[in-house]
Amino acid sequence: MSSPEDLEDRLARALTSAAGTFPPPSADLVRRSVARGRRLRLLRAVRVAAATAVCAAVTAGGALVATGAVGGRAGDGTTRQAGPAASGPSVGQSSAPRVSSVSGAEMVRTLKSLLPPGGTVSAASGTGSRTDGPDVRPTARLTYSTARGSSGITLDIARLDPGLPADQQGEGGCLPVEVRPYDTCRTEKLPGGAVLSTTESFTYPNSDTGQKRWYVVLTTAAGAQLTVQEFGGGGEKESAGGADPVLSTARLASIVRSPAWDRAIAALPAPRTHASPGPSATRQRVTGTRMTEVLRSRLPHGGTVSDLHAGDGLVQLVYDDGRGRNMVEVDAQHGMTALLAGHMGCAGVEGDCRATTLSDGTKVKKVQGPSEKGGPAVVWLVDVLYPDGRRVAAREVNSYAESAPVTRPRPALAMDELLAIARDQRYFTG
């Protein structure tokens, strides 16, 4: 029989071998990971350090009166007329005296007080806040039931980091249709500078079936963010049905806009200060404006562009040549030589893959294969890595989103056109 030491050696070798055969990361891996993480509960967000929280179990009566849902952008990129904004004061800079902390029991009591009468509350718990260690965001969660059904409701309060771009943290704003094709989302600016985002989505956002997840995010002018989520049929992932949540999005909006949260907002730690990035960091940015200009100049004339979304190092859009919508995406980065070492070949890549090294040392990989999401979409990719570490990856999908239904038999741009987009040197100039 093998000794424990032999087992440890074999396990270490197996893990090392497996790590060395991982397939290359897709061009939008970082962006999609950030986008998906933003939509997870704030307790699991990347900015939350691991910490032990004290939970206070509370039970009592709760409530409901349903009102109409708010409209927004549908999966096809069109806009629906939204209903009136929720009534109530706009939450801005808290006027409450600064307090050291709030307890989980206080958070639950406040959430329950904002539910309309008529239902019952169960499985209630909360976490408090503290400022003497890793951030612990005050939260409340409960299950709310009426004769119409049940919903799992969670509320989180956090302070955004002023040193990070707003689209890389928190829950606010609407994600592009290329990422979340089945979301119906609307964002409005409130008096005083607060921003309210309302989204009707699904617990598994790559599908338009299953448990519904509605959520409303209020970002105050002072940088506090309140997020209330509601899951139809019970807690998150506790139901596979498609029933509407019990509370409307208008009711959820009234919850996050209530001044009853002023005490919890006042207990949040003060924002951290950050030094300005140095000149070298600024030079390494590939701006979204520049990427958009270059990509649009490379698209065939006569088509239409919609759902444009751009940021540093990334541009996404939907291009329609008259034969169906087609997602096009370009990533551009510096300093990628070490990160992509061993990943510019075709080992482990599904589909038709061809990898070459040009005379100047530039590595080019072309892939035509199925969607990694398992749907019917076809993904075409050209990945270019220059000897100095600059990297441009251009990809397209024969749909307006990789997880959406296909809109054309094959992608709109030929591989030679995709190569020309990826090889354009203007991303790094001007």
Coordinates of C-alpha atoms in Angstrom, one line a residue:
M1 CA 0.0 0.0 0.0
S2 CA 1.3 3.5 -0.9
S3 CA 2.5 5.7 1.9
P4 CA 0.9 9.1 2.5
E5 CA 4.1 10.7 1.2
D6 CA 3.7 8.8 -2.1
L7 CA 0.1 9.9 -2.4
E8 CA 1.1 13.5 -1.8
D9 CA 3.8 13.3 -4.5
R10 CA 1.4 11.8 -7.1
L11 CA -1.2 14.3 -6.3
A12 CA 1.2 17.2 -6.7
R13 CA 2.4 15.9 -10.1
A14 CA -1.2 15.4 -11.3
L15 CA -2.1 18.9 -10.4
T16 CA 1.0 20.3 -12.1
S17 CA 0.2 18.3 -15.2
A18 CA -3.4 19.5 -15.3
A19 CA -2.4 23.1 -14.8
G20 CA 0.0 22.9 -17.7
T21 CA -2.7 21.6 -20.1
F22 CA -5.3 24.2 -19.4
P23 CA -6.7 25.7 -22.7
P24 CA -5.9 29.3 -23.6
P25 CA -8.1 31.9 -21.9
S26 CA -10.8 33.3 -24.1
A27 CA -10.2 36.9 -25.2
D28 CA -12.9 38.3 -22.9
L29 CA -12.2 36.2 -19.9
V30 CA -11.3 39.1 -17.6
R31 CA -14.2 41.3 -18.7
R32 CA -16.8 38.5 -18.4
S33 CA -15.5 37.5 -15.0
V34 CA -15.8 41.1 -13.7
A35 CA -19.3 41.4 -15.2
R36 CA -20.4 38.1 -13.7
G37 CA -18.9 38.9 -10.3
R38 CA -20.7 42.3 -10.2
R39 CA -24.0 40.4 -10.4
L40 CA -23.4 38.1 -7.5
R41 CA -24.5 38.9 -4.1
L42 CA -22.4 41.5 -2.5
L43 CA -21.4 39.1 0.3
R44 CA -19.4 37.2 -2.4
A45 CA -18.1 40.2 -4.3
V46 CA -14.4 40.4 -5.0
R47 CA -14.0 43.4 -2.7
V48 CA -15.2 41.6 0.4
A49 CA -12.4 40.1 2.4
A50 CA -13.0 36.7 4.1
A51 CA -14.5 37.4 7.5
T52 CA -16.7 35.7 10.1
A53 CA -20.0 37.5 10.5
V54 CA -22.4 37.3 13.4
C55 CA -25.9 36.3 12.3
A56 CA -29.0 37.3 14.2
A57 CA -32.1 35.1 13.5
V58 CA -35.3 37.0 13.6
T59 CA -38.9 35.9 12.8
A60 CA -42.0 38.0 12.5
G61 CA -44.8 39.1 10.3
G62 CA -44.2 40.9 6.9
A63 CA -46.1 42.1 3.9
L64 CA -47.0 43.0 0.4
V65 CA -48.9 45.1 -2.1
A66 CA -47.8 44.5 -5.7
T67 CA -47.4 47.3 -8.2
G68 CA -46.4 47.4 -11.9
A69 CA -42.9 46.5 -13.1
V70 CA -40.5 49.0 -14.5
G71 CA -39.6 48.7 -18.1
G72 CA -36.2 48.9 -19.8
R73 CA -34.1 47.4 -22.6
A74 CA -35.3 44.1 -23.8
G75 CA -33.0 41.3 -25.0
D76 CA -33.2 42.5 -28.6
G77 CA -31.7 45.9 -27.7
T78 CA -35.0 47.8 -27.9
T79 CA -36.3 50.1 -25.2
R80 CA -39.6 49.7 -23.4
Q81 CA -41.4 52.6 -21.8
A82 CA -40.7 52.6 -18.1
G83 CA -43.3 53.4 -15.4
P84 CA -43.0 56.3 -13.1
A85 CA -40.1 56.3 -10.6
A86 CA -40.8 55.1 -7.1
S87 CA -42.0 57.7 -4.7
G88 CA -40.1 58.6 -1.6
P89 CA -37.0 60.8 -0.8
S90 CA -33.8 60.3 -2.7
V91 CA -31.1 59.0 -0.5
G92 CA -27.9 61.1 -0.8
Q93 CA -25.3 62.1 1.8
S94 CA -26.6 60.8 5.0
S95 CA -27.6 63.4 7.6
A96 CA -27.7 60.9 10.4
P97 CA -24.9 61.3 13.1
R98 CA -22.0 59.0 12.5
V99 CA -22.4 55.7 14.3
S100 CA -19.8 53.0 15.0
S101 CA -21.9 50.1 13.7
V102 CA -25.3 48.5 13.2
S103 CA -26.3 45.0 14.1
G104 CA -27.7 42.3 11.9
A105 CA -30.9 42.4 14.0
E106 CA -31.3 46.1 13.2
M107 CA -30.8 45.4 9.5
V108 CA -33.5 42.8 9.6
R109 CA -35.9 45.0 11.6
T110 CA -35.5 47.8 9.1
L111 CA -36.1 45.6 6.1
K112 CA -39.2 44.1 7.6
S113 CA -40.6 47.6 8.5
L114 CA -40.4 48.5 4.8
L115 CA -42.5 45.6 3.6
P116 CA -46.2 46.3 3.1
P117 CA -48.5 44.5 5.5
G118 CA -50.2 41.4 4.4
G119 CA -47.6 38.6 4.2
T120 CA -45.4 36.6 6.6
V121 CA -41.6 36.6 7.1
S122 CA -39.5 33.5 7.7
A123 CA -35.8 32.5 7.6
A124 CA -34.7 36.0 8.5
S125 CA -31.1 36.7 9.3
G126 CA -28.7 39.6 9.1
T127 CA -25.1 40.7 9.4
G128 CA -23.9 43.9 11.0
S129 CA -21.1 46.3 10.1
R130 CA -17.8 47.0 11.7
T131 CA -14.8 49.2 11.0
D132 CA -12.1 47.6 13.1
G133 CA -11.1 45.0 10.5
P134 CA -11.9 43.7 7.0
D135 CA -15.1 45.2 5.6
V136 CA -18.2 43.5 6.7
R137 CA -21.1 44.9 4.8
P138 CA -24.4 45.1 6.7
T139 CA -27.0 42.8 5.2
A140 CA -30.5 41.5 5.7
R141 CA -32.2 38.5 4.2
L142 CA -35.5 36.8 4.6
T143 CA -38.2 34.9 2.8
Y144 CA -41.5 36.8 2.3
S145 CA -44.7 34.9 1.6
T146 CA -48.3 35.8 0.6
A147 CA -51.2 34.0 -0.9
R148 CA -49.6 34.7 -4.3
G149 CA -46.4 33.0 -3.5
S150 CA -43.0 33.5 -1.9
S151 CA -39.8 35.4 -2.6
G152 CA -36.4 35.4 -1.2
I153 CA -35.3 39.0 -0.4
T154 CA -31.8 40.2 0.4
L155 CA -30.4 43.7 1.0
D156 CA -26.8 44.8 1.1
I157 CA -25.2 48.1 1.9
A158 CA -21.7 49.0 0.8
R159 CA -19.4 51.9 0.1
L160 CA -17.8 52.1 -3.3
D161 CA -14.0 52.6 -3.6
P162 CA -13.3 56.0 -5.1
G163 CA -10.0 54.7 -6.4
L164 CA -11.6 52.2 -8.8
P165 CA -13.7 52.8 -11.9
A166 CA -17.4 52.5 -11.1
D167 CA -18.0 49.8 -13.8
Q168 CA -15.5 47.5 -12.1
Q169 CA -17.2 47.4 -8.7
G170 CA -20.6 47.2 -7.1
E171 CA -23.9 46.3 -8.7
G172 CA -25.1 49.5 -10.3
G173 CA -25.7 50.2 -14.0
C174 CA -26.9 48.1 -16.9
L175 CA -24.6 45.5 -18.4
P176 CA -24.4 45.4 -22.2
V177 CA -26.7 43.1 -24.2
E178 CA -23.6 41.2 -25.4
V179 CA -23.1 40.0 -21.8
R180 CA -26.7 39.8 -20.5
P181 CA -29.0 39.3 -23.4
Y182 CA -32.1 38.5 -21.3
D183 CA -31.9 41.4 -18.8
T184 CA -34.4 44.2 -18.9
C185 CA -32.6 47.1 -17.3
R186 CA -33.2 50.8 -16.7
T187 CA -31.0 53.4 -15.1
E188 CA -32.1 56.9 -14.0
K189 CA -30.5 59.8 -12.3
L190 CA -32.4 61.1 -9.2
P191 CA -32.5 64.6 -7.8
G192 CA -29.4 65.2 -5.6
G193 CA -27.1 63.0 -7.8
A194 CA -28.1 59.5 -6.8
V195 CA -28.5 56.9 -9.5
L196 CA -31.1 54.1 -9.5
S197 CA -30.8 51.0 -11.6
T198 CA -33.6 48.5 -12.0
T199 CA -33.1 45.1 -13.5
E200 CA -35.4 42.2 -14.3
S201 CA -33.3 39.1 -14.9
F202 CA -32.9 35.4 -14.1
T203 CA -30.9 33.6 -11.4
Y204 CA -29.0 32.0 -14.3
P205 CA -28.6 35.0 -16.6
N206 CA -27.5 33.0 -19.7
S207 CA -31.0 31.7 -20.1
D208 CA -34.4 33.3 -20.3
T209 CA -36.1 30.5 -18.3
G210 CA -36.0 29.4 -14.7
Q211 CA -36.1 31.4 -11.4
K212 CA -36.5 35.1 -11.9
R213 CA -34.3 37.5 -10.1
W214 CA -35.2 41.2 -9.8
Y215 CA -33.0 43.7 -8.2
V216 CA -32.7 47.4 -7.7
V217 CA -29.5 49.3 -6.9
L218 CA -29.3 52.8 -5.5
T219 CA -25.9 54.5 -5.6
T220 CA -25.9 57.7 -3.6
A221 CA -24.0 60.8 -4.5
A222 CA -21.7 60.2 -1.5
G223 CA -20.7 56.7 -2.9
A224 CA -22.9 54.4 -0.7
Q225 CA -24.6 51.6 -2.6
L226 CA -27.8 49.8 -1.5
T227 CA -28.8 46.7 -3.4
V228 CA -32.0 44.8 -2.9
Q229 CA -32.6 41.5 -4.7
E230 CA -35.7 39.4 -4.9
F231 CA -35.8 35.7 -6.1
G232 CA -39.1 34.3 -7.3
G233 CA -40.4 31.2 -5.5
G234 CA -38.0 31.4 -2.5
G235 CA -34.4 32.0 -1.9
E236 CA -31.7 32.1 -4.5
K237 CA -31.6 28.9 -6.6
E238 CA -34.3 27.4 -4.4
S239 CA -36.8 27.3 -7.2
A240 CA -36.7 26.2 -10.8
G241 CA -40.0 27.8 -11.7
G242 CA -40.5 31.0 -13.6
A243 CA -43.0 32.7 -11.3
D244 CA -42.7 36.5 -10.9
P245 CA -41.3 37.6 -7.6
V246 CA -44.0 38.8 -5.1
L247 CA -42.8 42.4 -4.8
S248 CA -42.7 44.6 -7.9
T249 CA -39.5 46.4 -8.9
A250 CA -41.3 49.7 -7.9
R251 CA -41.7 48.3 -4.4
L252 CA -38.0 47.3 -4.4
A253 CA -37.1 50.8 -5.4
S254 CA -39.0 52.3 -2.6
I255 CA -37.2 50.0 -0.1
V256 CA -33.7 51.1 -1.2
R257 CA -34.7 54.8 -1.3
S258 CA -36.1 54.8 2.2
P259 CA -34.3 57.1 4.7
A260 CA -34.7 54.3 7.2
W261 CA -31.2 53.1 6.0
D262 CA -29.5 56.4 7.0
R263 CA -28.1 54.9 10.2
A264 CA -26.6 51.9 8.4
I265 CA -25.1 54.2 5.7
A266 CA -23.6 56.4 8.4
A267 CA -21.9 53.3 9.9
L268 CA -20.0 52.5 6.7
P269 CA -16.3 53.1 6.9
A270 CA -15.0 56.3 5.2
P271 CA -13.7 55.8 1.7
R272 CA -10.1 55.0 1.3
T273 CA -7.7 57.5 -0.5
H274 CA -5.6 56.4 -3.4
A275 CA -2.5 57.9 -5.0
S276 CA -2.9 59.0 -8.6
P277 CA -1.5 56.5 -11.2
G278 CA 2.0 57.3 -12.4
P279 CA 2.8 58.2 -16.0
S280 CA 3.9 54.7 -16.9
A281 CA 0.5 53.3 -15.8
T282 CA -1.3 55.9 -17.9
R283 CA 0.8 55.1 -21.0
Q284 CA -0.2 51.4 -20.7
R285 CA -3.9 52.1 -21.1
V286 CA -5.7 51.4 -24.4
T287 CA -8.6 53.7 -24.2
G288 CA -12.1 52.6 -25.1
T289 CA -12.5 55.7 -27.3
R290 CA -9.5 54.7 -29.4
M291 CA -10.6 51.1 -29.7
T292 CA -14.0 52.1 -30.8
E293 CA -12.6 54.4 -33.5
V294 CA -10.3 51.7 -34.9
L295 CA -12.9 48.9 -34.8
R296 CA -15.6 51.0 -36.5
S297 CA -13.2 52.0 -39.2
R298 CA -12.5 48.4 -40.0
L299 CA -16.2 47.2 -40.3
P300 CA -17.6 46.8 -43.8
H301 CA -19.5 49.8 -45.1
G302 CA -23.3 49.5 -45.4
G303 CA -23.9 47.7 -42.1
T304 CA -25.4 49.1 -38.9
V305 CA -23.8 49.3 -35.4
S306 CA -25.8 49.0 -32.2
D307 CA -25.3 48.2 -28.5
L308 CA -21.8 49.8 -28.4
H309 CA -20.0 49.2 -25.1
A310 CA -16.4 50.3 -24.6
G311 CA -13.9 50.7 -21.8
D312 CA -10.2 50.7 -21.4
G313 CA -8.9 47.6 -23.2
L314 CA -12.3 46.5 -24.5
V315 CA -14.9 47.4 -27.1
Q316 CA -18.1 45.4 -27.9
L317 CA -20.8 46.1 -30.4
V318 CA -23.4 44.4 -32.5
Y319 CA -22.9 44.7 -36.3
D320 CA -25.7 43.9 -38.7
D321 CA -24.9 43.7 -42.5
G322 CA -28.6 43.2 -43.3
R323 CA -28.4 39.4 -42.9
G324 CA -28.6 39.2 -39.1
R325 CA -27.0 40.6 -36.0
N326 CA -23.4 39.7 -35.2
M327 CA -21.4 40.5 -32.0
V328 CA -17.9 41.8 -32.5
E329 CA -15.5 42.3 -29.6
V330 CA -11.9 43.4 -29.4
D331 CA -9.5 43.3 -26.4
A332 CA -6.2 45.1 -26.4
Q333 CA -3.6 44.9 -23.6
H334 CA 0.1 45.5 -22.8
G335 CA 2.5 43.2 -21.0
M336 CA 0.8 39.8 -21.9
T337 CA 3.9 37.8 -22.9
A338 CA 4.3 36.0 -19.6
L339 CA 0.5 35.6 -19.0
L340 CA 0.0 33.9 -22.4
A341 CA 3.1 31.8 -22.3
G342 CA 2.1 28.4 -23.6
H343 CA -1.4 29.5 -24.6
M344 CA -0.8 30.8 -28.2
G345 CA -0.9 27.3 -29.6
C346 CA -3.8 25.0 -30.4
A347 CA -3.3 22.3 -27.7
G348 CA -6.6 21.6 -26.0
V349 CA -8.6 24.1 -28.2
E350 CA -11.9 22.8 -29.5
G351 CA -12.7 23.5 -33.1
D352 CA -10.6 24.4 -36.1
C353 CA -7.4 26.1 -34.7
R354 CA -4.3 27.3 -36.5
A355 CA -1.3 28.9 -34.8
T356 CA 1.6 30.5 -36.5
T357 CA 4.7 32.6 -35.7
L358 CA 5.6 35.3 -38.1
S359 CA 9.1 36.3 -39.1
D360 CA 9.2 39.1 -36.6
G361 CA 8.2 36.8 -33.7
T362 CA 4.5 37.8 -33.7
K363 CA 2.3 34.9 -32.7
V364 CA -1.1 34.6 -34.4
K365 CA -3.8 32.1 -33.5
K366 CA -7.0 31.6 -35.4
V367 CA -9.9 29.6 -34.0
Q368 CA -13.3 28.7 -35.4
G369 CA -15.3 26.7 -32.9
P370 CA -18.4 26.3 -30.8
S371 CA -19.4 28.6 -28.0
E372 CA -17.9 27.8 -24.6
K373 CA -21.3 28.4 -23.1
G374 CA -22.6 25.2 -24.7
G375 CA -25.2 26.9 -27.0
P376 CA -25.6 26.8 -30.8
A377 CA -23.5 29.9 -31.4
V378 CA -20.3 29.8 -33.4
V379 CA -17.3 31.8 -32.2
W380 CA -14.5 33.0 -34.5
L381 CA -11.3 34.3 -32.9
V382 CA -8.1 35.9 -34.0
D383 CA -5.5 36.4 -31.2
V384 CA -2.3 38.3 -31.9
L385 CA 0.6 38.5 -29.5
Y386 CA 3.5 40.8 -30.4
P387 CA 7.1 40.2 -29.2
D388 CA 6.9 43.3 -27.0
G389 CA 3.9 41.9 -25.1
R390 CA 1.1 43.8 -26.8
R391 CA -1.9 41.6 -27.4
V392 CA -5.0 42.1 -29.5
A393 CA -7.8 39.6 -29.6
A394 CA -10.8 40.0 -32.0
R395 CA -13.7 37.7 -31.8
E396 CA -17.2 37.5 -33.3
V397 CA -20.3 35.4 -32.7
N398 CA -23.2 34.7 -35.1
S399 CA -25.6 36.3 -32.7
Y400 CA -25.9 39.5 -30.7
A401 CA -24.7 37.6 -27.6
E402 CA -22.8 34.3 -27.1
S403 CA -25.6 32.9 -25.0
A404 CA -28.5 34.2 -27.2
P405 CA -30.2 32.4 -30.1
V406 CA -28.2 32.4 -33.3
T407 CA -29.3 35.2 -35.8
R408 CA -27.4 34.1 -38.9
P409 CA -25.8 30.8 -40.1
R410 CA -22.2 32.1 -39.7
P411 CA -20.4 35.2 -38.4
A412 CA -20.6 38.3 -40.6
L413 CA -16.8 38.9 -40.9
A414 CA -14.5 36.6 -42.8
M415 CA -11.4 35.4 -40.9
D416 CA -9.2 37.7 -43.1
E417 CA -11.3 40.7 -42.0
L418 CA -11.1 39.6 -38.4
L419 CA -7.3 39.3 -38.8
A420 CA -7.1 42.8 -40.2
I421 CA -9.0 44.1 -37.2
A422 CA -6.7 42.3 -34.8
R423 CA -3.5 43.3 -36.6
D424 CA -4.3 47.0 -36.8
Q425 CA -1.5 48.9 -35.1
R426 CA -3.6 52.0 -34.4
Y427 CA -4.9 50.6 -31.1
F428 CA -1.6 51.5 -29.6
T429 CA -0.9 54.8 -31.4
G430 CA -2.6 58.2 -31.5

